[in-house]
PDB file of C-alpha atoms in Angstrom:
ATOM      1  CA  MET K  20      58.667  39.251 -25.135  1.00 86.00           C
ATOM      2  CA  LEU K  21      57.473  39.456 -21.431  1.00 92.00           C
ATOM      3  CA  LYS K  22      54.248  41.755 -22.163  1.00 96.00           C
ATOM      4  CA  GLU K  23      51.519  41.070 -19.476  1.00 96.00           C
ATOM      5  CA  VAL K  24      52.437  38.946 -16.048  1.00 97.00           C
ATOM      6  CA  ILE K  25      49.905  37.879 -13.621  1.00 96.00           C
ATOM      7  CA  ILE K  26      50.507  37.631  -9.593  1.00 96.00           C
ATOM      8  CA  LEU K  27      49.550  35.880  -7.355  1.00 94.00           C
ATOM      9  CA  GLY K  28      49.115  36.094  -4.169  1.00 89.00           C
ATOM     10  CA  LYS K  29      47.978  33.832  -1.027  1.00 85.00           C
ATOM     11  CA  ALA K  30      44.455  35.022  -0.185  1.00 83.00           C
ATOM     12  CA  THR K  31      41.168  33.859  -1.810  1.00 85.00           C
ATOM     13  CA  GLY K  32      41.041  34.708  -4.608  1.00 89.00           C
ATOM     14  CA  TRP K  33      44.472  33.645  -6.422  1.00 90.00           C
ATOM     15  CA  GLU K  34      42.315  30.777  -7.840  1.00 89.00           C
ATOM     16  CA  GLU K  35      40.556  32.978 -10.256  1.00 92.00           C
ATOM     17  CA  ALA K  36      43.543  33.391 -12.638  1.00 93.00           C
ATOM     18  CA  PRO K  37      43.333  32.076 -15.749  1.00 92.00           C
ATOM     19  CA  LEU K  38      46.028  29.981 -16.456  1.00 89.00           C
ATOM     20  CA  HIS K  39      49.051  31.036 -18.443  1.00 80.00           C
ATOM     21  CA  PHE K  40      52.119  29.085 -18.338  1.00 71.00           C
ATOM     22  CA  GLY K  41      55.795  29.143 -20.189  1.00 73.00           C
ATOM     23  CA  GLU K  42      53.909  32.144 -22.756  1.00 76.00           C
ATOM     24  CA  GLU K  43      56.969  34.055 -23.559  1.00 83.00           C
ATOM     25  CA  GLU K  44      54.197  37.132 -24.304  1.00 93.00           C
ATOM     26  CA  ILE K  45      52.297  35.680 -20.407  1.00 95.00           C
ATOM     27  CA  GLN K  46      53.666  34.738 -17.397  1.00 95.00           C
ATOM     28  CA  THR K  47      52.423  33.727 -13.617  1.00 95.00           C
ATOM     29  CA  TRP K  48      54.199  33.968 -10.752  1.00 96.00           C
ATOM     30  CA  GLY K  49      53.256  33.039  -7.942  1.00 94.00           C
ATOM     31  CA  LEU K  50      55.404  32.323  -3.773  1.00 89.00           C
ATOM     32  CA  ASN K  51      56.431  28.962  -2.349  1.00 83.00           C
ATOM     33  CA  THR K  52      54.498  26.758  -1.960  1.00 82.00           C
ATOM     34  CA  HIS K  53      51.972  28.046  -4.920  1.00 85.00           C
ATOM     35  CA  ILE K  54      53.876  26.165  -7.292  1.00 88.00           C
ATOM     36  CA  LEU K  55      51.962  22.790  -5.615  1.00 87.00           C
ATOM     37  CA  VAL K  56      48.443  23.665  -6.935  1.00 88.00           C
ATOM     38  CA  ARG K  57      48.814  25.572 -10.312  1.00 89.00           C
ATOM     39  CA  PRO K  58      51.901  25.567 -12.654  1.00 91.00           C
ATOM     40  CA  LEU K  59      53.747  28.849 -12.663  1.00 93.00           C
ATOM     41  CA  ASP K  60      56.288  30.432 -14.771  1.00 94.00           C
ATOM     42  CA  ILE K  61      58.694  31.787 -11.794  1.00 95.00           C
ATOM     43  CA  VAL K  62      58.684  31.017  -8.226  1.00 93.00           C
ATOM     44  CA  PHE K  63      58.822  33.769  -5.475  1.00 93.00           C
ATOM     45  CA  GLU K  64      60.440  33.438  -2.290  1.00 89.00           C
ATOM     46  CA  PRO K  65      60.991  36.177  -0.070  1.00 85.00           C
ATOM     47  CA  HIS K  66      61.907  34.774   2.508  1.00 79.00           C
ATOM     48  CA  ASP K  67      65.285  32.047   3.940  1.00 79.00           C
ATOM     49  CA  VAL K  68      65.559  29.134   1.991  1.00 79.00           C
ATOM     50  CA  GLU K  69      67.839  27.631   4.451  1.00 77.00           C
ATOM     51  CA  TRP K  70      66.333  28.894   7.872  1.00 72.00           C
ATOM     52  CA  TRP K  71      62.402  27.742   6.618  1.00 71.00           C
ATOM     53  CA  LEU K  72      63.989  24.352   6.163  1.00 71.00           C
ATOM     54  CA  ASN K  73      65.929  23.948   8.905  1.00 71.00           C
ATOM     55  CA  ASN K  74      63.162  25.086  10.923  1.00 67.00           C
ATOM     56  CA  PHE K  75      60.468  23.865  10.343  1.00 61.00           C
ATOM     57  CA  ASN K  76      58.987  20.235  10.889  1.00 54.00           C
ATOM     58  CA  ASN K  77      56.298  17.758  10.693  1.00 51.00           C
ATOM     59  CA  GLU K  78      55.083  18.661  13.520  1.00 54.00           C
ATOM     60  CA  THR K  79      54.249  22.595  12.150  1.00 52.00           C
ATOM     61  CA  TRP K  80      50.585  24.115  11.294  1.00 43.00           C
ATOM     62  CA  TRP K  81      52.860  25.165   7.717  1.00 47.00           C
ATOM     63  CA  HIS K  82      53.640  22.567   6.969  1.00 46.00           C
ATOM     64  CA  LYS K  83      50.481  20.766   7.818  1.00 44.00           C
ATOM     65  CA  SER K  84      48.245  22.218   5.600  1.00 46.00           C
ATOM     66  CA  GLU K  85      50.700  22.923   2.418  1.00 54.00           C
ATOM     67  CA  GLY K  86      52.455  19.647   1.842  1.00 57.00           C
ATOM     68  CA  GLY K  87      55.208  21.125   3.514  1.00 65.00           C
ATOM     69  CA  TYR K  88      58.624  23.261   2.596  1.00 73.00           C
ATOM     70  CA  ASP K  89      59.978  20.816   1.224  1.00 77.00           C
ATOM     71  CA  ARG K  90      57.843  19.625  -0.976  1.00 81.00           C
ATOM     72  CA  HIS K  91      58.085  22.692  -2.709  1.00 81.00           C
ATOM     73  CA  LEU K  92      61.288  22.825  -3.458  1.00 86.00           C
ATOM     74  CA  LYS K  93      60.715  19.136  -4.792  1.00 87.00           C
ATOM     75  CA  LYS K  94      57.901  20.536  -7.563  1.00 89.00           C
ATOM     76  CA  VAL K  95      59.524  23.822  -9.000  1.00 89.00           C
ATOM     77  CA  ASN K  96      63.723  21.732  -9.458  1.00 89.00           C
ATOM     78  CA  GLU K  97      60.632  18.467 -11.263  1.00 92.00           C
ATOM     79  CA  MET K  98      59.200  21.837 -13.110  1.00 91.00           C
ATOM     80  CA  GLU K  99      63.645  23.523 -13.247  1.00 92.00           C
ATOM     81  CA  ILE K 100      61.480  26.898 -13.513  1.00 92.00           C
ATOM     82  CA  PRO K 101      62.748  29.988 -12.491  1.00 94.00           C
ATOM     83  CA  TYR K 102      63.232  30.455  -8.848  1.00 94.00           C
ATOM     84  CA  LEU K 103      63.853  34.066  -7.243  1.00 93.00           C
ATOM     85  CA  THR K 104      65.243  34.367  -4.085  1.00 91.00           C
ATOM     86  CA  LEU K 105      67.346  35.803  -1.401  1.00 85.00           C
ATOM     87  CA  THR K 106      70.629  34.196  -2.457  1.00 87.00           C
ATOM     88  CA  HIS K 107      71.250  30.727  -4.715  1.00 87.00           C
ATOM     89  CA  HIS K 108      71.109  27.574  -3.533  1.00 87.00           C
ATOM     90  CA  PRO K 109      73.052  24.069  -5.092  1.00 87.00           C
ATOM     91  CA  PHE K 110      70.239  21.823  -3.915  1.00 87.00           C
ATOM     92  CA  ILE K 111      68.027  24.222  -6.473  1.00 89.00           C
ATOM     93  CA  PRO K 112      69.754  24.164  -9.066  1.00 93.00           C
ATOM     94  CA  THR K 113      67.440  27.210 -10.349  1.00 93.00           C
ATOM     95  CA  SER K 114      67.531  29.329  -7.362  1.00 93.00           C
ATOM     96  CA  GLN K 115      68.917  32.885  -8.444  1.00 93.00           C
ATOM     97  CA  PRO K 116      68.995  35.539  -6.396  1.00 94.00           C
ATOM     98  CA  TYR K 117      66.397  38.199  -6.668  1.00 95.00           C
ATOM     99  CA  PRO K 118      68.037  41.418  -8.733  1.00 96.00           C
ATOM    100  CA  VAL K 119      67.164  44.318  -5.119  1.00 94.00           C
ATOM    101  CA  GLU K 120      70.035  45.912  -5.410  1.00 95.00           C
ATOM    102  CA  GLU K 121      69.519  46.900  -8.997  1.00 96.00           C
ATOM    103  CA  ILE K 122      66.433  47.203  -8.325  1.00 96.00           C
ATOM    104  CA  VAL K 123      66.821  49.180  -5.851  1.00 96.00           C
ATOM    105  CA  ARG K 124      69.207  51.483  -7.629  1.00 97.00           C
ATOM    106  CA  GLU K 125      66.920  51.427 -10.959  1.00 96.00           C
ATOM    107  CA  LEU K 126      64.101  52.503  -9.008  1.00 95.00           C
ATOM    108  CA  GLY K 127      65.285  54.636  -6.539  1.00 94.00           C
ATOM    109  CA  ILE K 128      63.925  53.104  -2.831  1.00 93.00           C
ATOM    110  CA  ASP K 129      63.719  49.685  -0.880  1.00 93.00           C
ATOM    111  CA  TYR K 130      60.408  49.766   0.366  1.00 94.00           C
ATOM    112  CA  PHE K 131      59.970  46.064   0.763  1.00 92.00           C
ATOM    113  CA  THR K 132      56.936  44.682   3.761  1.00 88.00           C
ATOM    114  CA  GLY K 133      55.889  41.234   1.529  1.00 86.00           C
ATOM    115  CA  GLY K 134      57.173  38.895  -1.704  1.00 91.00           C
ATOM    116  CA  ILE K 135      54.040  40.701  -3.759  1.00 93.00           C
ATOM    117  CA  ASP K 136      56.147  43.905  -3.345  1.00 94.00           C
ATOM    118  CA  TYR K 137      59.404  42.045  -4.638  1.00 96.00           C
ATOM    119  CA  MET K 138      57.141  41.412  -7.159  1.00 97.00           C
ATOM    120  CA  ILE K 139      55.333  44.000  -8.719  1.00 97.00           C
ATOM    121  CA  ALA K 140      59.437  45.131  -8.438  1.00 97.00           C
ATOM    122  CA  TYR K 141      60.512  43.004 -10.157  1.00 97.00           C
ATOM    123  CA  ALA K 142      57.825  43.278 -12.842  1.00 98.00           C
ATOM    124  CA  ILE K 143      58.265  46.907 -13.605  1.00 98.00           C
ATOM    125  CA  HIS K 144      62.667  46.008 -13.204  1.00 97.00           C
ATOM    126  CA  LYS K 145      61.406  43.918 -16.732  1.00 96.00           C
ATOM    127  CA  ARG K 146      58.510  46.111 -18.271  1.00 97.00           C
ATOM    128  CA  VAL K 147      56.070  44.687 -18.328  1.00 98.00           C
ATOM    129  CA  GLU K 148      53.271  46.424 -19.816  1.00 98.00           C
ATOM    130  CA  ARG K 149      50.053  44.551 -17.699  1.00 98.00           C
ATOM    131  CA  ILE K 150      50.063  42.887 -14.462  1.00 98.00           C
ATOM    132  CA  HIS K 151      47.553  41.443 -12.927  1.00 97.00           C
ATOM    133  CA  ILE K 152      46.821  41.004 -10.297  1.00 95.00           C
ATOM    134  CA  TYR K 153      45.410  37.995  -7.772  1.00 94.00           C
ATOM    135  CA  GLY K 154      44.864  36.472  -3.907  1.00 90.00           C
ATOM    136  CA  VAL K 155      46.007  39.526  -2.831  1.00 87.00           C
ATOM    137  CA  HIS K 156      44.256  41.551   0.416  1.00 79.00           C
ATOM    138  CA  THR K 157      44.972  43.655   3.594  1.00 71.00           C
ATOM    139  CA  THR K 158      42.528  44.348   5.908  1.00 64.00           C
ATOM    140  CA  TYR K 159      42.353  45.969   8.664  1.00 54.00           C
ATOM    141  CA  ASP K 160      42.117  42.971  10.737  1.00 57.00           C
ATOM    142  CA  ASP K 161      44.269  40.069   9.419  1.00 58.00           C
ATOM    143  CA  GLU K 162      47.966  39.956   9.301  1.00 57.00           C
ATOM    144  CA  TYR K 163      49.225  41.918   5.921  1.00 65.00           C
ATOM    145  CA  ALA K 164      47.777  45.214   7.412  1.00 71.00           C
ATOM    146  CA  TYR K 165      50.747  46.301   7.519  1.00 72.00           C
ATOM    147  CA  GLN K 166      51.887  45.697   4.334  1.00 80.00           C
ATOM    148  CA  LYS K 167      48.600  47.139   2.003  1.00 82.00           C
ATOM    149  CA  PRO K 168      51.239  50.751   2.197  1.00 85.00           C
ATOM    150  CA  SER K 169      53.280  48.972   0.093  1.00 89.00           C
ATOM    151  CA  LEU K 170      51.246  47.455  -2.089  1.00 90.00           C
ATOM    152  CA  GLU K 171      49.866  50.224  -2.720  1.00 91.00           C
ATOM    153  CA  PHE K 172      53.220  52.001  -3.372  1.00 94.00           C
ATOM    154  CA  TRP K 173      54.317  49.220  -5.959  1.00 96.00           C
ATOM    155  CA  ILE K 174      51.134  49.465  -7.744  1.00 96.00           C
ATOM    156  CA  GLY K 175      51.002  53.518  -8.168  1.00 96.00           C
ATOM    157  CA  VAL K 176      54.988  52.887  -8.826  1.00 97.00           C
ATOM    158  CA  ALA K 177      53.756  50.090 -11.603  1.00 97.00           C
ATOM    159  CA  ILE K 178      50.784  53.301 -12.800  1.00 97.00           C
ATOM    160  CA  GLY K 179      53.166  55.607 -12.905  1.00 97.00           C
ATOM    161  CA  ARG K 180      55.788  54.112 -15.535  1.00 97.00           C
ATOM    162  CA  GLY K 181      52.320  53.851 -17.845  1.00 97.00           C
ATOM    163  CA  ILE K 182      52.001  49.763 -16.188  1.00 98.00           C
ATOM    164  CA  ASP K 183      47.996  48.671 -16.331  1.00 98.00           C
ATOM    165  CA  VAL K 184      47.435  47.355 -13.306  1.00 97.00           C
ATOM    166  CA  LYS K 185      44.281  45.645 -12.302  1.00 96.00           C
ATOM    167  CA  VAL K 186      43.480  43.586  -8.489  1.00 93.00           C
ATOM    168  CA  HIS K 187      41.625  40.731  -9.367  1.00 93.00           C
ATOM    169  CA  GLY K 188      39.279  40.975  -6.118  1.00 84.00           C
ATOM    170  CA  SER K 189      40.641  42.936  -3.219  1.00 72.00           C
ATOM    171  CA  HIS K 190      38.247  44.180  -1.432  1.00 71.00           C
ATOM    172  CA  SER K 191      40.723  46.137   0.793  1.00 75.00           C
ATOM    173  CA  LEU K 192      43.954  47.347  -2.234  1.00 77.00           C
ATOM    174  CA  LEU K 193      43.652  50.548  -3.838  1.00 74.00           C
ATOM    175  CA  LYS K 194      40.979  51.523  -1.144  1.00 74.00           C
ATOM    176  CA  PRO K 195      40.917  53.740   1.315  1.00 73.00           C
ATOM    177  CA  MET K 196      41.315  53.353   5.841  1.00 66.00           C
ATOM    178  CA  TYR K 197      39.514  55.479   7.467  1.00 59.00           C
ATOM    179  CA  GLN K 198      40.162  54.079  12.114  1.00 50.00           C
ATOM    180  CA  GLY K 199      40.430  50.967  10.545  1.00 54.00           C
ATOM    181  CA  LYS K 200      38.049  50.015   9.204  1.00 57.00           C
ATOM    182  CA  ILE K 201      38.032  49.894   4.403  1.00 55.00           C
ATOM    183  CA  PHE K 202      35.321  51.733   3.467  1.00 55.00           C
ATOM    184  CA  THR K 203      33.784  51.312  -0.275  1.00 55.00           C
ATOM    185  CA  ASN K 204      32.327  52.334  -2.666  1.00 54.00           C
ATOM    186  CA  ASP K 205      29.771  49.415  -1.277  1.00 52.00           C
ATOM    187  CA  ALA K 206      30.053  50.939   2.358  1.00 47.00           C
TER     188      ALA K 206
END
C-alpha cells in the first residue's frame, strides 16, 4: 500500500530528493522530462502532449535544453511507467487520463494552476500518509509566482486531511508575501 510520495518540481533542489523507485510503500512522482534524469514511479504531464509534439522542434530553447519532448516520451515507453496526462495517447501505452472529474467530485474544488497541484491532489486522492516536496519555488519575481496560492491551498487540504507534508529547500512555499516580497525567518 502506498504510504509516502516524493513530489519533484523543476526548480533547484529536486535533485536532493532521496532515490526511491519501484517500492510498494514509497513512490517518486515527477513532471514530464524528469524521467530523463532519474527514475520515477509516475510521470505527470499537465500539458497537451500532442500540442507540445507539434509545436516544439529542434530550434526551440526547451527542446535544446532538455533533449526534446519526444525523448522523454520514448523513455516513458521504454520504462513502461504510468503517464498521467489529459487523455490516453496510443503512442504512449501507459498513458492514462488524470482523474480530474473524480478528484474534483471527491475533494469538492477545481483549483489547479500547475502540475504540482495535480500531483498533490492525486496524493490526497490516493490517501497517502506523507508527502515530501522538492524543487518547488514560487518567488514573487519568477514565472511561477501565480501558482503559489493554489500550491499552498493543496498543501493545506492535505494537512487538513491528516497528511504529513514536508516542503524541502523552498524559500517561498508556506512563507508570507508582502508587496511582492517573501518574508522568511532570516529577514
